[in-house]
Amino acid sequence: MSSTFVLSAMFISLLVLLLSGMPLAFVLISLAVLFTVTLWGTDALVLSVLQTFDVMTSDVLLAIPLYVLMASILQRSGIIEALYKAMELWFRRLPGGLAVGTIAICTVMAAMTGIVGAAVAAMGILALPSMLRRGYDEKLALGTICAGGTLGILIPPSIITIVYAATAQVSVGKMFAAGIIPGMVLAGLYIAYVVIRTLLKPSVAPRPEQVDISVREMFASLKSLILPALIVFSVLGSIYAGIATPTEAAAVGVVGAMVSAVLQRTFTPDNLSAAAMDTLRVTTMIMWITIGAKIFVSIFTGTGGADSLLTFIQDLELNRWLVLLAMMGILVLLGLFLDEIGIILLCVPVFLPIINAFDFDPIWFGVLFLITAQMAYITPPFGYTLFYIKGVLPAGIGMETVYRAIVPFLLLQMIALVLFMIFPDLVTWLPNQLSQRLAS
């Protein structure tokens, strides 16, 4: 049986089963078992099982349940509500102030939790009714929340970043550092768009009526920033100072989240139990997909697929930037149908030899990948933020409005992708500084 026939059969089977609606994890595992037995017999199943050992014993992947637990505790702590009240006071007089403040809160939440769903759900409950009540354009309000929520993919600590680093076998700390500047640039692009659009068309974001708010009240509201700042500093600061690894910093973040919940008087047995169940549910989903993809990709590699693909691309003698653009296009296309964890685990082992062969930086490529993941999160039909926001849509607003709302923000993400392809130093500067600091 030729390797070309096997590879074609594998990916056609994968596509057909995914389109049937079967869960990705079980599609990958069932196909892996089927092709292992077909190609090498039942004895080879032992090797497939051995492929899962490094997944189940990975120190890097241990950070995932810890960061999910931290995010879930913070979501129930009341910190986000306090942040939103402070944001209303400080940004209310800016053009599109509530939308700008919403993006700012999403940026802070991204640095605290790294979970997209937490930001979108929280802002959908808190910010959306407030913006609509004050006459904000529906599409501007919805697009701001959906796009702002995706910042948690790029800004550390990000679960998807951890999965990429573990799959690509690169430093999680460097990947975290690489995501900071691009994350801030994207947040800046969103804010600039909101401000410029509001200045050009003030009716999309009416200014609030004049209300006397004392300077003392405004500065008093800043106390709500103390706990989030301490959590961000404890997690990221401990990594960049060389005090803790990303996995150890995740444990520090969990402790910080628990202390914050205690200070907010929301650390109850019910909340802790609910946070633990959220952690179990999310971690189990990620690990099953990881195990399935690990075995599936090992068969792809074992049949010579990775070597054949690399040889094929090198024989084409294409410009390396055209190859990179083709890979970005594939990632964006796959994002329409697959979740980002699955895309990482399926594509990175295949793409990485090509990236290395063309002398691209895998850290830089990782950030480009994360931007395509952000695009996938807000792209119909399966963008996760679309499902998150659907659950909090008020009566009279349909999903077609949400689809139109994300278009300008999707274009901004494309602009950012091109920007970081042209200027890779924006991505690699901080990781290089981190390497130099740790080396000294």
PDB file of C-alpha atoms in Angstrom, residues 10 32 36 40 47-49 51-52 291-305 345 349:
ATOM      1  CA  MET A  10      -6.331   9.363   6.163  1.00  0.00           C
ATOM      2  CA  ALA A  32      -5.574   6.254  14.376  1.00  0.00           C
ATOM      3  CA  THR A  36      -2.545   1.375  12.823  1.00  0.00           C
ATOM      4  CA  TRP A  40       0.999  -2.750  11.036  1.00  0.00           C
ATOM      5  CA  LEU A  47       3.171   1.729  20.189  1.00  0.00           C
ATOM      6  CA  SER A  48       0.114   3.948  19.775  1.00  0.00           C
ATOM      7  CA  VAL A  49      -0.534   3.741  23.512  1.00  0.00           C
ATOM      8  CA  GLN A  51       2.614   7.795  22.133  1.00  0.00           C
ATOM      9  CA  THR A  52       0.279   9.102  24.843  1.00  0.00           C
ATOM     10  CA  ILE A 291      -4.013  12.222  22.689  1.00  0.00           C
ATOM     11  CA  GLY A 292      -5.956  11.607  19.471  1.00  0.00           C
ATOM     12  CA  ALA A 293      -3.895  14.097  17.471  1.00  0.00           C
ATOM     13  CA  LYS A 294      -0.629  12.738  18.860  1.00  0.00           C
ATOM     14  CA  ILE A 295      -1.409   9.219  17.631  1.00  0.00           C
ATOM     15  CA  PHE A 296      -2.849  10.429  14.318  1.00  0.00           C
ATOM     16  CA  VAL A 297       0.181  12.580  13.530  1.00  0.00           C
ATOM     17  CA  SER A 298       2.572   9.781  14.530  1.00  0.00           C
ATOM     18  CA  ILE A 299       0.972   7.582  11.833  1.00  0.00           C
ATOM     19  CA  PHE A 300       1.280  10.441   9.325  1.00  0.00           C
ATOM     20  CA  THR A 301       4.971  10.741  10.196  1.00  0.00           C
ATOM     21  CA  GLY A 302       5.517   6.984  10.299  1.00  0.00           C
ATOM     22  CA  THR A 303       4.230   6.573   6.734  1.00  0.00           C
ATOM     23  CA  GLY A 304       6.647   9.233   5.503  1.00  0.00           C
ATOM     24  CA  GLY A 305       4.057  11.963   5.146  1.00  0.00           C
ATOM     25  CA  LEU A 345      -1.999  19.414  17.109  1.00  0.00           C
ATOM     26  CA  PRO A 349       3.987  18.861  13.557  1.00  0.00           C
TER      27      PRO A 349
END
